[in-house]
mmCIF file of C-alpha atoms in Angstrom:
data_model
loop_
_atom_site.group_PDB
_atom_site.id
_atom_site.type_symbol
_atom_site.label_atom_id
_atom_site.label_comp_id
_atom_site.label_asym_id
_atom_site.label_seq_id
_atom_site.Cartn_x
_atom_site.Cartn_y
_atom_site.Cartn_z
ATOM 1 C CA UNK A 185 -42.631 -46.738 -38.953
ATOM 2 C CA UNK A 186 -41.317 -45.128 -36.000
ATOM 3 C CA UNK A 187 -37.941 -44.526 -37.718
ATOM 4 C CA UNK A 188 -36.672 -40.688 -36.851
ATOM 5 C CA UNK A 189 -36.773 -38.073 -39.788
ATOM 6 C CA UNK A 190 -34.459 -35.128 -40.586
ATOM 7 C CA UNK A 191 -36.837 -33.260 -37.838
ATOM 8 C CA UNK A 192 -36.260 -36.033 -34.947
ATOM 9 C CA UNK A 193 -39.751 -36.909 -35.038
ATOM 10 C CA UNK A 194 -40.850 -40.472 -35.761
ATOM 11 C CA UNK A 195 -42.405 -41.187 -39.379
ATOM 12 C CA UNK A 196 -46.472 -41.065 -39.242
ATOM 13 C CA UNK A 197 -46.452 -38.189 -36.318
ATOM 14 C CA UNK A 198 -49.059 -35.693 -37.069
ATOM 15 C CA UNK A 199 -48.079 -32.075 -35.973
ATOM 16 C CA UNK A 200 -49.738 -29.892 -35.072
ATOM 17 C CA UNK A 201 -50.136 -26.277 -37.181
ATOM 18 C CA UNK A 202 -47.678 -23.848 -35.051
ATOM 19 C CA UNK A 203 -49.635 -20.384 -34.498
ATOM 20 C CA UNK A 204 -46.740 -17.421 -34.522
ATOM 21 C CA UNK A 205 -48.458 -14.427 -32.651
ATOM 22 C CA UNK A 206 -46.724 -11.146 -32.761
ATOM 23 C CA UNK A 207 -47.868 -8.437 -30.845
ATOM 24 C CA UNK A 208 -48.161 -4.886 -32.268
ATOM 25 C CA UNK A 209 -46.444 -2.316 -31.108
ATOM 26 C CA UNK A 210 -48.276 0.506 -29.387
ATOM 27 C CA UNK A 211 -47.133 3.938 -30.912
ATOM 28 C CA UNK A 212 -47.168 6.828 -28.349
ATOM 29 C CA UNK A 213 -48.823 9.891 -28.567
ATOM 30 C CA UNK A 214 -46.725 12.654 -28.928
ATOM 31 C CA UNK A 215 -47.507 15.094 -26.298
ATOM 32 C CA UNK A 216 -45.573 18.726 -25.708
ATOM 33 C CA UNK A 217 -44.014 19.342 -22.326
ATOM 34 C CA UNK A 218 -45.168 21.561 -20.371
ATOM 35 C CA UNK A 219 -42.819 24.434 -19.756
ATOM 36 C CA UNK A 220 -44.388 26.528 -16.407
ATOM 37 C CA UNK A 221 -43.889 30.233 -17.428
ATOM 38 C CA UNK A 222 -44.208 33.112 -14.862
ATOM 39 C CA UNK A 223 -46.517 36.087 -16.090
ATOM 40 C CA UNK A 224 -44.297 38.554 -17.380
ATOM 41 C CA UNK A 225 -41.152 36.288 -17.811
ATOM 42 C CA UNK A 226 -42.391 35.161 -21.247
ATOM 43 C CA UNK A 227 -39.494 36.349 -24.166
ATOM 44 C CA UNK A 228 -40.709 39.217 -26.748
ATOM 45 C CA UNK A 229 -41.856 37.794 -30.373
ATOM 46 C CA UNK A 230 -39.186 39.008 -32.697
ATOM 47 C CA UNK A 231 -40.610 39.444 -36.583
ATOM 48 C CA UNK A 232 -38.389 39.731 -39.341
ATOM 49 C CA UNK A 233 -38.721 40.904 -42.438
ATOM 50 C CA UNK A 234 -36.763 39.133 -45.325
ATOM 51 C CA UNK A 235 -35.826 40.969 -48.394
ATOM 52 C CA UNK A 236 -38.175 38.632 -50.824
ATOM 53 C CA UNK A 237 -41.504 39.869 -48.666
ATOM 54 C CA UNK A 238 -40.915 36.671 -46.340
ATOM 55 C CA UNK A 239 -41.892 37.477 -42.712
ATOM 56 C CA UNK A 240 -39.992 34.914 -40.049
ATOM 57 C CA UNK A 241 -41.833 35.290 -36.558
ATOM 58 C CA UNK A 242 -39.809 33.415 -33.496
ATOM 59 C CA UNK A 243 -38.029 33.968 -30.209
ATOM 60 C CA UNK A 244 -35.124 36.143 -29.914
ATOM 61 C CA UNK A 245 -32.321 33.737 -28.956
ATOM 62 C CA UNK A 246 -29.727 35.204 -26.789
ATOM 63 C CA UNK A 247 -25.634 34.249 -27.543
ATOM 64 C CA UNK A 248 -24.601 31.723 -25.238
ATOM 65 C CA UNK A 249 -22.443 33.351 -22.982
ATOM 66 C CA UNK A 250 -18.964 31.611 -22.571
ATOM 67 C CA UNK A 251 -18.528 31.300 -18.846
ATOM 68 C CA UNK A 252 -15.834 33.190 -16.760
ATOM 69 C CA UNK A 253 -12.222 31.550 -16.823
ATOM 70 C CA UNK A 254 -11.453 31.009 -13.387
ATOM 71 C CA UNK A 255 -8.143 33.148 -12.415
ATOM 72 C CA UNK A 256 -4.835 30.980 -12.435
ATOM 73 C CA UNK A 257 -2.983 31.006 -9.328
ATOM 74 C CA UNK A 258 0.547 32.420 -9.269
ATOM 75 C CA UNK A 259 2.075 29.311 -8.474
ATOM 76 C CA UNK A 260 1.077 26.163 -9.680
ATOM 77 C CA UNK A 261 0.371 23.326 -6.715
ATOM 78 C CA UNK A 262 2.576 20.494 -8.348
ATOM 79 C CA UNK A 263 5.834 23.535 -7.625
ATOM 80 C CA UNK A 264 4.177 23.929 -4.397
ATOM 81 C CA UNK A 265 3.843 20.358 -3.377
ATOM 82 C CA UNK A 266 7.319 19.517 -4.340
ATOM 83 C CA UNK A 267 8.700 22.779 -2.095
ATOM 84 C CA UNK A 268 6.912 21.450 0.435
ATOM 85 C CA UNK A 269 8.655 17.450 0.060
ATOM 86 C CA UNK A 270 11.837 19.210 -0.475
ATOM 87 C CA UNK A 271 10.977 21.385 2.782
ATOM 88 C CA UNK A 272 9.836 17.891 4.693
ATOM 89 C CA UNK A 273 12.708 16.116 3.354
ATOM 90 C CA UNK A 274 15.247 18.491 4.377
ATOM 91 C CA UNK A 275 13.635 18.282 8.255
ATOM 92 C CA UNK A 276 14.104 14.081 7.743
ATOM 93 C CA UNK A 277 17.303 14.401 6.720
ATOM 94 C CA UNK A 278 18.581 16.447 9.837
ATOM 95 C CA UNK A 279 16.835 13.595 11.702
ATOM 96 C CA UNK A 280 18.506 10.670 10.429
ATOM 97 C CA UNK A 281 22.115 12.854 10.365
ATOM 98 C CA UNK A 282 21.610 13.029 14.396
ATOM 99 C CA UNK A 283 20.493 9.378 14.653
ATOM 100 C CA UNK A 284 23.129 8.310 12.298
ATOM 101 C CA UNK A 285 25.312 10.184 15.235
ATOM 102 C CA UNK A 286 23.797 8.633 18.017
ATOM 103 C CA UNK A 287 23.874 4.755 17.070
ATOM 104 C CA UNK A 288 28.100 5.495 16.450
ATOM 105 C CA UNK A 289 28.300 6.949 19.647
ATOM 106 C CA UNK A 290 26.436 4.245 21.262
ATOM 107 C CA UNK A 291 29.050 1.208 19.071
ATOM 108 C CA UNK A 292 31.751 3.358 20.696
ATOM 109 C CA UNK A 293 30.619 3.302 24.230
ATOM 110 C CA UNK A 294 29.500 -0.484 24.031
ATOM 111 C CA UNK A 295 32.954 -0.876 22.652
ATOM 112 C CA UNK A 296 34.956 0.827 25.202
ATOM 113 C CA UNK A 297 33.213 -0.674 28.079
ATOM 114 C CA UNK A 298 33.529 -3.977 26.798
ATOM 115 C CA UNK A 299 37.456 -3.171 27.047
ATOM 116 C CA UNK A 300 37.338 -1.936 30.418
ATOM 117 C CA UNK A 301 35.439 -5.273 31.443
ATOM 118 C CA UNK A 302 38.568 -7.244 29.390
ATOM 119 C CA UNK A 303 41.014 -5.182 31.326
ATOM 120 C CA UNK A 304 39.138 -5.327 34.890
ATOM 121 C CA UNK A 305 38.602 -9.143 34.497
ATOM 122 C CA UNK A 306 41.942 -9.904 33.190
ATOM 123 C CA UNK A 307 43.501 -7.941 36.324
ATOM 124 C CA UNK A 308 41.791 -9.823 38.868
ATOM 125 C CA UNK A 309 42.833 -13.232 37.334
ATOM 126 C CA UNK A 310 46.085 -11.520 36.752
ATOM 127 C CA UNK A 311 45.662 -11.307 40.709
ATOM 128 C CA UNK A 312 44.631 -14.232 41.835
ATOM 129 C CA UNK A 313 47.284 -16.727 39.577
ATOM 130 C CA UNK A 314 50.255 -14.395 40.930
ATOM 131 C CA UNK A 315 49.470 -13.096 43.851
ATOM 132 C CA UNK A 316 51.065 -13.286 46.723
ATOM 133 C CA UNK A 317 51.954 -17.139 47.634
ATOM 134 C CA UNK A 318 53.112 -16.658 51.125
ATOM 135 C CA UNK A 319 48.888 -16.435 52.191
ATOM 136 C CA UNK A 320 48.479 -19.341 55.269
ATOM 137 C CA UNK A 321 45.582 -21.904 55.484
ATOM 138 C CA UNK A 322 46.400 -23.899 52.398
ATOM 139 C CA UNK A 323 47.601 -27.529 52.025
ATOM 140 C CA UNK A 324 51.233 -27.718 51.390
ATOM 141 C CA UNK A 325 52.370 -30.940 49.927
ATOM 142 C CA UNK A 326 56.297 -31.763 49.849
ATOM 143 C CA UNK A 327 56.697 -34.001 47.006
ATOM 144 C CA UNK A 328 59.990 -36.342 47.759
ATOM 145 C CA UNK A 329 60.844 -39.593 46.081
ATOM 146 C CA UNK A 330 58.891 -42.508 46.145
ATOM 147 C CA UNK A 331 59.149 -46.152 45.331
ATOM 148 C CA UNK A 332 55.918 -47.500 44.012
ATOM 149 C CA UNK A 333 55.891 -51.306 43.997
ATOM 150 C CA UNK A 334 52.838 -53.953 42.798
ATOM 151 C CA UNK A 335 50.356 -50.901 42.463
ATOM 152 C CA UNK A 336 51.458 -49.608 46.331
ATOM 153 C CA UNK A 337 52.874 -46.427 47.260
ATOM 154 C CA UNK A 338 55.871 -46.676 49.378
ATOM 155 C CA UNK A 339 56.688 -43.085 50.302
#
């Protein structure tokens, strides 16, 4: 008995009737703007006469007027803004020409005093292994022949 159907719902269920309400839509009025005119600013009713008797009464329309073109410049501002980078670039370029010139200069005089401190440092060593060996106040050691027998100097 309670064995589910095509609709999920067990065999013997009573359902309910389903109610569908639909609302209906509301249709607005149709209602004219309002245009405020000042007295006197109103536009002159035009009537025309067609050539079958017709007579067409209505607003003159005025042509649209096409608006002015604005005046083009002389030069256009991409030529201008690439004078001006190849104006800026020019000024950069001087720059890194003197800098360039300034970091060699500076290799050369790290270079040449590192050769002076060689040649200063290497003369005072120079100095001081052949210098004068006459100087007093030093040990002087006279190295003669000696007979060394079971681990004992005998000199």
């Amino acid at each position: 008995m309670n064995e589910p159907t095509a609709y999920r719902l067990p065999v013997g269920h009573d359902t309910a009737a389903v109610e569908v309400h639909r609302p209906a839509p509301i249709t607005p009025a149709h209602t004219v703007p309002l245009v405020p005119v000042q007295p006197g600013s109103s536009p002159a009713v035009a009537s025309i006469v067609l050539p079958d008797g017709r007579v067409v009464t209505g607003y003159a329309i005025e042509p649209a007027k096409p608006e002015p073109v604005a005046a083009k410049p002389l030069v256009s501002r991409t030529a201008v803004n690439i004078a001006l980078g190849g104006i800026g670039f020019g000024a950069v370029c001087g720059g890194l020409v003197l800098l360039t010139t300034f970091i060699a200069a500076l290799a050369a005089l790290i270079h040449q005093l590192i050769i002076l401190a060689a040649v200063i440092f290497g003369g005072w060593i120079a100095v001081q292994i052949f210098g004068a060996s006459g100087r007093s106040g030093g040990n002087t050691f006279h190295i003669r022949k000696a007979v060394i027998k079971r681990n004992h100097f005998h000199g």
